[in-house]
Short mmCIF file of C-alpha atoms in Angstrom, two decimals:
data_model
loop_
_atom_site.label_atom_id
_atom_site.label_comp_id
_atom_site.label_asym_id
_atom_site.label_seq_id
_atom_site.Cartn_x
_atom_site.Cartn_y
_atom_site.Cartn_z
CA MET A 1 22.70 18.10 -6.22
CA ASP A 2 18.93 17.54 -6.21
CA LEU A 3 18.49 15.11 -3.35
CA LEU A 4 14.86 14.43 -4.17
CA LYS A 5 15.80 12.88 -7.51
CA LEU A 6 17.88 10.18 -5.81
CA THR A 7 16.50 6.74 -5.06
CA ALA A 8 16.49 5.53 -1.46
CA LEU A 9 19.60 3.40 -2.00
CA GLU A 10 21.43 6.24 -3.74
CA LEU A 11 20.64 8.57 -0.86
CA GLY A 12 21.70 5.91 1.65
CA ARG A 13 25.11 5.64 -0.03
CA LYS A 14 25.61 9.41 0.02
CA ILE A 15 24.71 9.54 3.71
CA LYS A 16 27.13 6.72 4.43
CA ASP A 17 29.88 8.48 2.42
CA ARG A 18 29.22 11.73 4.38
CA ASP A 19 28.22 13.59 1.20
CA VAL A 20 24.84 14.35 2.77
CA SER A 21 23.71 14.48 6.37
CA VAL A 22 20.51 12.84 7.57
CA ARG A 23 19.15 16.23 8.59
CA GLU A 24 19.79 17.66 5.11
CA ALA A 25 17.86 14.80 3.54
CA LEU A 26 15.01 15.19 6.01
CA GLU A 27 14.77 18.95 5.53
CA ALA A 28 14.56 18.40 1.76
CA VAL A 29 11.46 16.20 2.02
CA LEU A 30 9.87 18.40 4.68
CA ALA A 31 10.26 21.39 2.36
CA GLN A 32 8.73 19.40 -0.48
CA ALA A 33 5.84 18.27 1.72
CA ARG A 34 5.09 21.82 2.81
CA ALA A 35 5.15 22.87 -0.84
CA VAL A 36 2.80 20.25 -2.28
CA GLU A 37 0.62 19.02 0.57
CA PRO A 38 -2.03 21.73 0.16
CA GLU A 39 -2.78 20.12 -3.22
CA ILE A 40 -1.76 16.47 -2.89
CA ASN A 41 -2.91 15.67 0.69
CA SER A 42 -0.67 12.60 1.02
CA TYR A 43 -0.17 12.89 4.78
CA VAL A 44 -2.54 12.61 7.71
CA THR A 45 0.23 13.49 10.17
CA LEU A 46 3.56 15.11 9.33
CA ASP A 47 5.74 14.65 12.42
CA GLU A 48 8.41 17.30 11.81
CA GLU A 49 9.60 17.61 15.41
CA GLY A 50 9.78 13.85 15.95
CA ALA A 51 11.48 13.28 12.58
CA LEU A 52 14.17 15.86 13.36
CA ALA A 53 14.87 14.13 16.68
CA GLN A 54 15.09 10.78 14.88
CA ALA A 55 17.47 12.28 12.31
CA GLU A 56 19.86 13.48 15.01
CA ALA A 57 19.84 10.10 16.78
CA VAL A 58 20.34 8.17 13.54
CA GLN A 59 23.18 10.45 12.44
CA GLU A 60 25.00 9.82 15.72
CA LYS A 61 24.68 6.07 15.25
CA ILE A 62 25.94 6.30 11.67
CA ASP A 63 28.91 8.39 12.82
CA ARG A 64 29.74 5.80 15.50
CA GLY A 65 29.55 3.00 12.95
CA GLU A 66 26.52 1.37 14.60
CA LEU A 67 24.29 1.73 11.53
CA LYS A 68 25.73 0.42 8.27
CA GLY A 69 22.62 -0.70 6.38
CA PRO A 70 21.76 0.69 2.93
CA LEU A 71 18.69 2.55 4.19
CA ALA A 72 20.23 4.18 7.27
CA GLY A 73 19.16 7.81 7.53
CA VAL A 74 16.71 7.68 4.61
CA PRO A 75 13.35 9.41 5.39
CA ALA A 76 10.28 7.22 4.93
CA ALA A 77 6.51 7.40 5.42
CA VAL A 78 4.10 4.88 6.95
CA LYS A 79 0.46 4.22 6.09
CA ASP A 80 -1.91 5.40 8.79
CA ASN A 81 -3.18 1.91 9.69
CA ILE A 82 0.29 0.82 10.86
CA SER A 83 0.87 1.60 14.53
CA ILE A 84 3.66 3.81 15.86
CA GLU A 85 3.85 4.30 19.62
CA GLY A 86 2.51 7.66 20.74
CA GLN A 87 1.71 8.85 17.22
CA LEU A 88 -1.80 9.35 15.88
CA THR A 89 -2.87 6.21 14.01
CA THR A 90 -6.34 6.92 12.68
CA CYS A 91 -6.96 4.58 9.72
CA SER A 92 -8.25 7.86 8.21
CA SER A 93 -11.44 7.37 10.22
CA ARG A 94 -13.20 9.70 12.62
CA ILE A 95 -13.71 6.81 15.03
CA LEU A 96 -9.92 6.63 15.61
CA SER A 97 -9.22 10.35 15.21
CA ASN A 98 -7.71 10.57 18.72
CA TYR A 99 -6.07 7.13 18.94
CA ARG A 100 -2.39 6.94 19.89
CA PRO A 101 -1.04 3.36 20.13
CA THR A 102 1.07 2.24 23.07
CA PHE A 103 3.26 0.08 20.84
CA THR A 104 4.96 0.10 17.43
CA ALA A 105 4.29 -2.31 14.59
CA GLU A 106 7.01 -4.91 14.08
CA ALA A 107 7.53 -3.86 10.45
CA VAL A 108 8.21 -0.26 11.55
CA LYS A 109 10.52 -1.48 14.33
CA ASN A 110 12.49 -3.42 11.74
CA LEU A 111 12.86 -0.27 9.65
CA GLN A 112 13.91 1.75 12.69
CA ARG A 113 16.57 -0.84 13.49
CA GLU A 114 17.96 -0.17 10.01
CA GLY A 115 18.04 3.56 10.72
CA ALA A 116 14.89 4.74 8.96
CA VAL A 117 13.58 8.22 9.80
CA VAL A 118 9.77 8.18 9.78
CA VAL A 119 8.47 11.48 8.45
CA GLY A 120 4.77 10.88 9.11
CA LYS A 121 1.63 8.84 8.50
CA THR A 122 0.00 8.76 5.07
CA ASN A 123 -3.61 9.16 4.02
CA MET A 124 -5.69 6.14 3.02
CA ASP A 125 -9.19 4.93 2.35
CA GLU A 126 -10.98 4.62 5.70
CA PHE A 127 -9.89 1.33 7.31
CA ALA A 128 -8.34 0.45 3.92
CA MET A 129 -11.82 0.03 2.40
CA GLY A 130 -11.73 1.60 -1.04
CA SER A 131 -9.73 1.82 -4.23
CA THR A 132 -9.26 5.57 -4.62
CA THR A 133 -8.26 7.13 -1.24
CA GLU A 134 -11.48 9.15 -1.39
CA THR A 135 -13.21 7.58 1.63
CA SER A 136 -10.74 9.14 4.10
CA CYS A 137 -12.22 11.48 6.72
CA PHE A 138 -9.25 13.76 5.98
CA GLY A 139 -10.39 14.30 2.42
CA PRO A 140 -9.12 12.68 -0.79
CA THR A 141 -5.51 12.38 -1.85
CA LYS A 142 -4.85 13.53 -5.41
CA ASN A 143 -2.71 11.93 -8.09
CA PRO A 144 0.58 13.88 -8.45
CA HIS A 145 0.55 13.27 -12.21
CA ASN A 146 -2.79 15.03 -12.60
CA LEU A 147 -4.60 16.59 -9.65
CA LEU A 148 -8.01 15.89 -11.18
CA TYR A 149 -7.48 12.13 -10.84
CA VAL A 150 -7.33 9.71 -7.92
CA PRO A 151 -4.05 8.11 -6.78
CA GLY A 152 -5.71 4.73 -6.29
CA GLY A 153 -6.19 3.04 -2.94
CA SER A 154 -6.24 2.18 -0.24
CA SER A 155 -2.50 2.99 0.06
CA GLY A 156 -2.96 6.06 -2.12
CA GLY A 157 -1.32 8.39 0.38
CA SER A 158 1.85 6.27 0.51
CA CYS A 159 2.08 5.98 -3.29
CA ALA A 160 1.32 9.67 -3.88
CA ALA A 161 3.92 10.69 -1.26
CA VAL A 162 6.62 8.68 -3.06
CA ALA A 163 5.51 9.95 -6.47
CA ALA A 164 5.45 13.56 -5.24
CA GLN A 165 8.92 13.15 -3.66
CA GLU A 166 7.59 13.78 -0.14
CA CYS A 167 9.57 10.76 1.09
CA TRP A 168 12.00 8.32 -0.49
CA TYR A 169 9.86 5.27 0.20
CA ALA A 170 6.80 4.25 2.18
CA LEU A 171 5.05 1.30 3.75
CA GLY A 172 1.56 0.37 2.64
CA SER A 173 -0.80 -2.52 3.27
CA ASP A 174 -2.38 -4.74 0.63
CA THR A 175 -5.67 -6.59 1.22
CA GLY A 176 -6.90 -6.85 -2.36
CA GLY A 177 -4.39 -4.82 -4.34
CA SER A 178 -4.06 -1.78 -2.10
CA ILE A 179 -0.29 -1.42 -2.71
CA ARG A 180 -0.12 -2.53 -6.33
CA GLN A 181 -3.10 -0.63 -7.79
CA PRO A 182 -2.15 2.84 -6.42
CA SER A 183 1.46 2.15 -7.38
CA SER A 184 0.23 1.61 -10.93
CA PHE A 185 -1.85 4.81 -10.89
CA CYS A 186 1.00 6.89 -9.42
CA GLY A 187 3.86 5.50 -11.52
CA VAL A 188 5.89 3.95 -8.69
CA VAL A 189 6.93 0.39 -7.79
CA GLY A 190 4.84 -1.48 -5.21
CA LEU A 191 5.39 -4.97 -3.83
CA LYS A 192 2.91 -7.16 -1.97
CA PRO A 193 4.93 -10.01 -0.33
CA THR A 194 3.79 -13.58 0.23
CA TYR A 195 1.30 -13.73 3.11
CA GLY A 196 3.22 -14.20 6.34
CA THR A 197 6.52 -12.72 5.12
CA VAL A 198 6.05 -9.41 6.95
CA SER A 199 4.61 -9.36 10.47
CA ARG A 200 1.06 -8.01 10.75
CA TYR A 201 1.59 -7.14 14.43
CA GLY A 202 0.61 -3.49 14.75
CA LEU A 203 -1.33 -3.42 11.46
CA ILE A 204 -4.94 -2.49 12.24
CA ALA A 205 -6.83 -5.32 10.58
CA TYR A 206 -9.28 -5.12 7.71
CA GLY A 207 -9.27 -8.73 6.47
CA SER A 208 -6.89 -10.74 8.65
CA SER A 209 -6.43 -13.62 6.21
CA LEU A 210 -5.64 -11.23 3.35
CA ASP A 211 -3.76 -8.21 4.80
CA GLN A 212 -0.03 -7.87 4.18
CA ILE A 213 2.40 -4.96 4.68
CA GLY A 214 4.73 -4.14 1.81
CA PRO A 215 7.00 -1.43 0.32
CA VAL A 216 6.36 1.38 -2.15
CA ALA A 217 9.40 3.00 -3.78
CA LYS A 218 10.80 4.71 -6.87
CA ASP A 219 12.42 1.61 -8.33
CA VAL A 220 12.77 -2.15 -7.97
CA ALA A 221 16.11 -2.07 -6.14
CA ASP A 222 14.65 0.14 -3.43
CA CYS A 223 11.67 -2.22 -3.02
CA ALA A 224 14.00 -5.21 -2.66
CA ALA A 225 16.08 -3.46 0.01
CA ILE A 226 12.99 -2.31 1.96
CA LEU A 227 11.46 -5.79 1.89
CA GLU A 228 14.76 -7.19 3.12
CA ALA A 229 14.58 -4.75 6.05
CA VAL A 230 10.96 -5.32 7.10
CA ALA A 231 10.55 -9.07 6.53
CA SER A 232 10.96 -11.25 9.62
CA ARG A 233 9.45 -14.04 11.68
CA ASP A 234 7.52 -12.54 14.58
CA GLU A 235 6.26 -14.54 17.55
CA LYS A 236 3.63 -11.86 18.16
CA ASP A 237 2.01 -12.71 14.81
CA SER A 238 0.81 -16.30 14.57
CA THR A 239 0.56 -16.04 10.77
CA SER A 240 4.15 -14.91 10.21
CA VAL A 241 6.51 -17.41 8.61
CA GLU A 242 10.17 -18.24 9.23
CA ARG A 243 11.84 -18.03 5.84
CA GLN A 244 15.20 -19.54 4.98
CA ASP A 245 16.32 -16.63 2.83
CA TYR A 246 15.70 -12.91 3.37
CA ASP A 247 18.41 -11.71 0.99
CA PHE A 248 16.06 -10.17 -1.57
CA THR A 249 18.62 -7.75 -2.98
CA SER A 250 20.65 -10.68 -4.31
CA ALA A 251 17.90 -11.06 -6.95
CA LEU A 252 18.83 -7.75 -8.59
CA GLU A 253 20.15 -9.41 -11.74
CA ARG A 254 19.58 -8.58 -15.39
CA ASP A 255 19.71 -12.17 -16.63
CA ILE A 256 16.25 -13.70 -17.17
CA LYS A 257 17.18 -16.08 -19.98
CA GLY A 258 14.95 -19.13 -19.94
CA MET A 259 12.49 -17.70 -17.41
CA LYS A 260 9.00 -18.90 -18.37
CA ILE A 261 6.32 -16.23 -18.05
CA GLY A 262 2.63 -16.92 -18.56
CA ILE A 263 0.15 -14.27 -19.73
CA PRO A 264 -3.47 -15.15 -18.83
CA ARG A 265 -5.89 -14.64 -21.71
CA ASP A 266 -8.50 -13.84 -19.06
CA TYR A 267 -6.49 -10.75 -18.08
CA MET A 268 -5.93 -9.38 -21.59
CA GLY A 269 -9.44 -9.52 -23.03
CA GLU A 270 -12.77 -7.84 -22.42
CA GLY A 271 -12.78 -4.89 -20.01
CA LEU A 272 -9.12 -3.97 -20.45
CA ASP A 273 -8.41 -0.46 -21.75
CA SER A 274 -6.68 -0.59 -25.14
CA GLU A 275 -3.86 1.78 -24.11
CA VAL A 276 -3.17 -0.32 -21.02
CA ALA A 277 -3.17 -3.50 -23.11
CA ASP A 278 -0.72 -2.01 -25.62
CA ALA A 279 1.67 -0.95 -22.82
CA ILE A 280 1.54 -4.42 -21.23
CA TRP A 281 2.29 -6.16 -24.52
CA ARG A 282 5.21 -3.80 -25.18
CA ALA A 283 6.62 -4.56 -21.73
CA ALA A 284 6.15 -8.29 -22.32
CA ARG A 285 8.12 -8.06 -25.56
CA VAL A 286 10.96 -6.31 -23.71
CA LEU A 287 11.22 -9.27 -21.33
CA GLU A 288 11.06 -11.66 -24.28
CA GLU A 289 13.94 -9.80 -25.94
CA ARG A 290 15.93 -10.25 -22.71
CA GLY A 291 15.54 -14.02 -23.00
CA ALA A 292 12.30 -14.81 -21.19
CA VAL A 293 9.93 -17.34 -22.72
CA LEU A 294 6.39 -15.91 -22.97
CA GLU A 295 3.24 -17.92 -23.47
CA GLU A 296 -0.48 -17.21 -23.24
CA PHE A 297 -2.65 -19.55 -21.18
CA ASP A 298 -6.07 -19.80 -19.55
CA LEU A 299 -6.21 -18.99 -15.84
CA SER A 300 -9.61 -20.24 -14.77
CA LEU A 301 -11.93 -18.90 -12.07
CA VAL A 302 -10.90 -15.25 -12.50
CA LYS A 303 -14.54 -14.13 -12.76
CA TYR A 304 -15.27 -15.66 -9.35
CA ALA A 305 -12.46 -13.82 -7.57
CA ILE A 306 -14.31 -10.54 -6.96
CA PRO A 307 -17.45 -12.01 -5.33
CA ALA A 308 -15.35 -14.42 -3.25
CA TYR A 309 -13.03 -11.63 -2.14
CA TYR A 310 -15.73 -9.18 -1.11
CA VAL A 311 -17.67 -11.84 0.82
CA ILE A 312 -14.54 -12.96 2.73
CA ALA A 313 -13.06 -9.49 3.25
CA SER A 314 -16.36 -7.99 4.38
CA ALA A 315 -17.02 -10.89 6.76
CA GLU A 316 -13.60 -10.45 8.36
CA ALA A 317 -14.05 -6.68 8.45
CA SER A 318 -17.37 -6.94 10.28
CA SER A 319 -15.64 -9.07 12.91
CA ASN A 320 -12.48 -6.95 13.17
CA LEU A 321 -14.29 -3.62 13.40
CA GLU A 322 -16.60 -4.84 16.15
CA ARG A 323 -13.98 -3.66 18.68
CA PHE A 324 -14.56 0.00 17.78
CA ASP A 325 -17.44 0.76 20.08
CA GLY A 326 -16.33 3.87 22.00
CA VAL A 327 -15.59 1.97 25.22
CA LYS A 328 -11.82 1.46 25.42
CA TYR A 329 -10.34 3.88 22.90
CA GLY A 330 -11.13 6.17 20.01
CA TYR A 331 -14.11 8.42 19.36
CA ARG A 332 -17.21 8.20 21.56
CA GLY A 333 -20.57 9.72 20.68
CA ALA A 334 -21.65 12.44 23.12
CA ASP A 335 -24.89 12.74 25.13
CA CYS A 336 -25.80 9.04 24.94
CA GLU A 337 -28.44 7.41 27.12
CA GLY A 338 -27.33 3.90 27.96
CA LEU A 339 -24.75 1.49 26.56
CA HIS A 340 -26.58 0.48 23.38
CA SER A 341 -27.33 4.11 22.55
CA MET A 342 -23.62 4.88 22.94
CA TYR A 343 -22.66 1.98 20.64
CA LYS A 344 -25.14 3.08 17.99
CA LYS A 345 -24.26 6.77 18.07
CA THR A 346 -20.49 6.15 18.18
CA ARG A 347 -20.52 3.85 15.17
CA SER A 348 -23.05 5.91 13.22
CA GLU A 349 -20.97 9.06 13.62
CA GLY A 350 -17.52 7.43 13.60
CA PHE A 351 -17.69 5.19 10.52
CA GLY A 352 -18.02 6.45 6.95
CA ALA A 353 -20.45 5.18 4.32
CA GLU A 354 -18.13 2.66 2.63
CA VAL A 355 -17.09 1.10 5.94
CA LYS A 356 -20.73 0.80 7.02
CA ARG A 357 -21.58 -0.81 3.67
CA ARG A 358 -18.93 -3.50 4.11
CA ILE A 359 -19.77 -4.12 7.77
CA MET A 360 -23.41 -4.69 6.83
CA LEU A 361 -22.46 -7.00 3.96
CA GLY A 362 -20.11 -8.94 6.24
CA SER A 363 -22.68 -9.25 9.01
CA PHE A 364 -25.23 -10.50 6.47
CA VAL A 365 -23.05 -13.25 4.99
CA LEU A 366 -22.09 -14.45 8.48
CA SER A 367 -25.66 -14.49 9.76
CA SER A 368 -27.63 -17.64 10.44
CA GLY A 369 -29.15 -19.03 7.27
CA TYR A 370 -26.66 -17.32 4.95
CA TYR A 371 -23.32 -18.53 6.34
CA ASP A 372 -23.28 -21.71 4.24
CA ALA A 373 -24.70 -20.08 1.13
CA TYR A 374 -22.21 -17.22 1.02
CA TYR A 375 -19.25 -17.36 3.39
CA LEU A 376 -18.43 -21.06 3.17
CA LYS A 377 -18.96 -21.03 -0.59
CA ALA A 378 -16.54 -18.08 -0.86
CA LEU A 379 -13.94 -20.00 1.18
CA ARG A 380 -14.29 -22.99 -1.16
CA THR A 381 -13.87 -20.66 -4.15
CA LYS A 382 -10.76 -19.21 -2.55
CA ALA A 383 -9.29 -22.72 -2.31
CA LEU A 384 -10.09 -23.39 -5.98
CA ILE A 385 -8.42 -20.13 -7.03
CA LYS A 386 -5.29 -21.17 -5.13
CA GLN A 387 -5.37 -24.54 -6.93
CA ALA A 388 -5.61 -22.76 -10.30
CA PHE A 389 -2.49 -20.73 -9.49
CA ASP A 390 -0.67 -23.83 -8.24
CA LYS A 391 -1.37 -25.52 -11.56
CA ALA A 392 -0.14 -22.48 -13.49
CA PHE A 393 3.10 -22.36 -11.51
CA GLU A 394 3.82 -25.96 -12.42
CA THR A 395 4.53 -24.55 -15.91
CA TYR A 396 5.49 -20.91 -15.40
CA ASP A 397 7.97 -19.05 -13.21
CA LEU A 398 5.86 -15.89 -13.24
CA ILE A 399 2.50 -14.61 -14.41
CA LEU A 400 2.38 -11.26 -16.21
CA GLY A 401 -0.57 -8.95 -16.77
CA PRO A 402 -1.96 -5.49 -16.10
CA THR A 403 -2.23 -4.21 -12.54
CA ALA A 404 -5.55 -2.47 -13.23
CA PRO A 405 -7.93 -2.52 -16.22
CA THR A 406 -7.64 1.27 -16.70
CA THR A 407 -5.47 4.17 -15.64
CA ALA A 408 -6.60 6.37 -12.74
CA PRO A 409 -10.23 7.56 -12.87
CA LYS A 410 -11.24 11.13 -12.14
CA LEU A 411 -11.94 12.21 -8.58
CA GLY A 412 -15.56 11.58 -7.60
CA LYS A 413 -16.36 9.11 -10.40
CA SER A 414 -15.74 5.85 -8.53
CA LEU A 415 -17.79 6.69 -5.44
CA GLN A 416 -20.86 7.19 -7.61
CA ASP A 417 -20.82 3.48 -8.48
CA PRO A 418 -19.26 1.27 -5.73
CA LEU A 419 -19.78 -1.93 -7.73
CA LYS A 420 -17.76 -0.51 -10.64
CA MET A 421 -15.05 0.47 -8.16
CA TYR A 422 -14.98 -3.11 -6.85
CA LEU A 423 -14.55 -4.44 -10.41
CA GLY A 424 -11.41 -2.33 -10.75
CA ASP A 425 -9.65 -4.81 -8.44
CA ILE A 426 -10.18 -7.74 -10.80
CA TYR A 427 -6.47 -8.37 -11.53
CA THR A 428 -5.14 -7.91 -8.00
CA ILE A 429 -7.49 -9.62 -5.54
CA SER A 430 -6.73 -13.19 -6.64
CA VAL A 431 -3.16 -12.71 -5.43
CA ASN A 432 -4.40 -11.99 -1.90
CA LEU A 433 -6.90 -14.84 -1.94
CA ALA A 434 -4.07 -17.22 -2.84
CA GLY A 435 -1.53 -15.59 -0.47
CA LEU A 436 0.93 -14.99 -3.34
CA PRO A 437 3.50 -12.23 -3.94
CA GLY A 438 2.70 -9.58 -6.54
CA MET A 439 4.49 -6.52 -7.85
CA SER A 440 3.47 -3.51 -9.93
CA VAL A 441 6.08 -1.87 -12.17
CA PRO A 442 5.55 1.30 -14.28
CA VAL A 443 5.56 0.53 -18.02
CA GLY A 444 4.44 3.77 -19.62
CA LYS A 445 1.66 6.35 -19.71
CA ASP A 446 -1.62 6.74 -21.53
CA SER A 447 -2.58 9.63 -23.83
CA ARG A 448 -3.56 11.75 -20.80
CA GLY A 449 -0.13 11.30 -19.21
CA LEU A 450 -1.40 8.93 -16.51
CA PRO A 451 0.90 6.03 -15.53
CA ILE A 452 0.29 2.39 -16.46
CA GLY A 453 1.48 -0.50 -14.30
CA MET A 454 2.44 -4.06 -15.19
CA GLN A 455 1.75 -6.70 -12.56
CA LEU A 456 4.07 -9.66 -12.01
CA ILE A 457 2.77 -12.54 -9.89
CA GLY A 458 4.95 -15.25 -8.39
CA ASN A 459 4.43 -18.50 -6.55
CA SER A 460 4.52 -18.46 -2.75
CA PHE A 461 7.88 -17.24 -1.38
CA GLN A 462 9.19 -16.53 -4.87
CA GLU A 463 9.66 -12.76 -4.47
CA LYS A 464 13.17 -13.10 -5.89
CA LYS A 465 11.79 -14.09 -9.29
CA LEU A 466 9.51 -11.04 -9.27
CA ILE A 467 12.40 -8.77 -8.36
CA ARG A 468 14.69 -10.32 -10.96
CA ALA A 469 12.20 -9.94 -13.83
CA ALA A 470 11.16 -6.42 -12.79
CA TYR A 471 14.80 -5.33 -12.44
CA ALA A 472 15.64 -6.79 -15.85
CA TYR A 473 12.80 -4.78 -17.36
CA GLU A 474 13.99 -1.58 -15.67
CA CYS A 475 17.54 -2.11 -16.89
CA ALA A 476 16.44 -2.95 -20.43
CA THR A 477 14.33 0.18 -20.70
CA GLU A 478 16.75 2.33 -18.68
CA LYS A 479 13.86 3.44 -16.51
CA GLU A 480 14.65 6.39 -14.28
CA TYR A 481 12.10 7.90 -11.94
CA GLU A 482 10.93 11.39 -12.91
CA ALA A 483 8.76 13.47 -10.60
CA PRO A 484 5.43 14.66 -12.04
CA ALA A 485 5.58 18.25 -13.30
CA ASP A 486 2.70 19.26 -11.03
CA VAL A 487 4.66 18.69 -7.82
CA ARG A 488 7.95 20.53 -8.21
CA ILE A 489 9.21 22.34 -5.11
CA GLY A 490 7.45 25.64 -4.55
CA ALA A 491 4.17 24.73 -6.25
CA GLY A 492 1.18 25.93 -4.31
CA THR A 493 2.92 26.95 -1.06
CA LYS A 494 1.43 30.44 -0.84
CA GLY A 495 3.20 31.06 2.43
CA ARG A 496 1.53 28.24 4.30
CA GLN A 497 3.25 27.57 7.64
CA ASP A 498 3.75 24.40 9.68
CA GLY A 499 1.16 25.48 12.21
CA ASP A 500 -1.45 25.93 9.49
CA PHE A 501 -0.76 22.42 8.20
CA ARG A 502 -1.11 20.82 11.63
CA GLU A 503 -4.30 22.81 12.26
CA SER A 504 -5.80 21.48 9.05
CA ILE A 505 -5.06 17.93 10.20
CA SER A 506 -6.81 18.50 13.52
CA ARG A 507 -9.77 20.11 11.78
CA ALA A 508 -10.12 17.25 9.30
CA ALA A 509 -10.13 14.72 12.12
CA GLY A 510 -12.86 16.62 13.95
CA THR A 511 -10.80 16.67 17.15
CA GLU A 512 -10.44 20.40 17.70
CA ASN A 513 -13.93 20.63 19.21
CA PRO A 514 -14.35 18.56 22.39
CA ALA A 515 -18.11 18.67 21.96
CA SER A 516 -17.86 16.51 18.84
CA GLY A 517 -16.79 13.56 20.95
CA ARG A 518 -14.27 12.65 23.58
CA GLU A 519 -11.46 10.20 24.11
CA ALA A 520 -12.74 7.09 25.83
#
């Protein structure tokens, strides 16, 4: 039995039936990670010792009948901007290369209550600012389907880890498409819930009004079960919402007869790659054959979404990242003369180029004389975009379109032109501006063998409709997850040992040399 081919729910059933032990499952993904990490670079931290201890504790609880959930004992990964007590949480930035939180994020706690075994923390764009997972101080993550291409971002490490079978599922965060876009590029399923559904407590903020934690998995059923586990009202997060129904797995039905699905003409026209467009139309016809009613319509204000998003997100980022000054925690520049010198040197050395670019943009639009012209105007645009979606959902149950205008670009291409990289988020950022749920589902590959994702968008708190339509598509096409050929067990190991892997992590973070900075 090849454990790695199982979905999370399938593995959970086998663990519950005593066909597989938690330790056996964990050892399978650790072996896979050791085999492929030299090439893929999905993980920032692989916590083998801690994961083995978790596996033993979880197994005991399963044996005593204390853990009966569908995900009990299933190994998972967590994006490196989501806090876990005592474990390095770096946001893939040098400025937090030595930061160990004193608390655990509520979403991770919810998973742990269900018996999850956290394998490690996944690579990401620095402070979630990027669309390719190339701005990480730990180096870029590569797409498991083709190592010359990016996995997307900023949750590229989480999506690549699932695609490369280095975990059964992962948590990511989505500020402007950072779960859905890399899920599309890596050929996995990613779900961004309605804003407020999952607690943001313990998520290191990029844009507080936009950020949301969500699941990445091999199929729709896994995503539904993970969302069911992590979603909750949390008093520690003032933006979290008490929902009446958290039973997302009940939406795993094949019947979508009569469901009205709108396809925006704005999403299917200029700028969309022809192979992506063909795959989306084929997927749409599958849903139509299953009984859905499809209709094209005009979704206005799409062209204003990108400027509004980057003004708002950058403004919030400049405020949120102000706390990283070398005083209380994280990296501190050495040999500084005076407080202001220490601030300047710490931030100059600690932040990467993309983070600095967005901090400067955010500080500019919030500055006196420009606040009304840029920031307030962006907030008004955000409200108009939400109104446009509200009007659409008066007619349609769901909106269907591409997740990204192209498949994954080659490594190094996007960073040469940041504005072009920003335009790659055109289909995803509106969902965050409006606080809506969105989901990316694999619907094929292009001529280079790179995955294509279809995005489904629902009205607020209508995740069940997303899950139902996505599940119906999977069932109709008999989709079964297949690992990329590049990442089979044994590829590229060359005798690399655990100690070598951990050393490479320390070296990438710049923490092995005390002279490079010290813990504040």
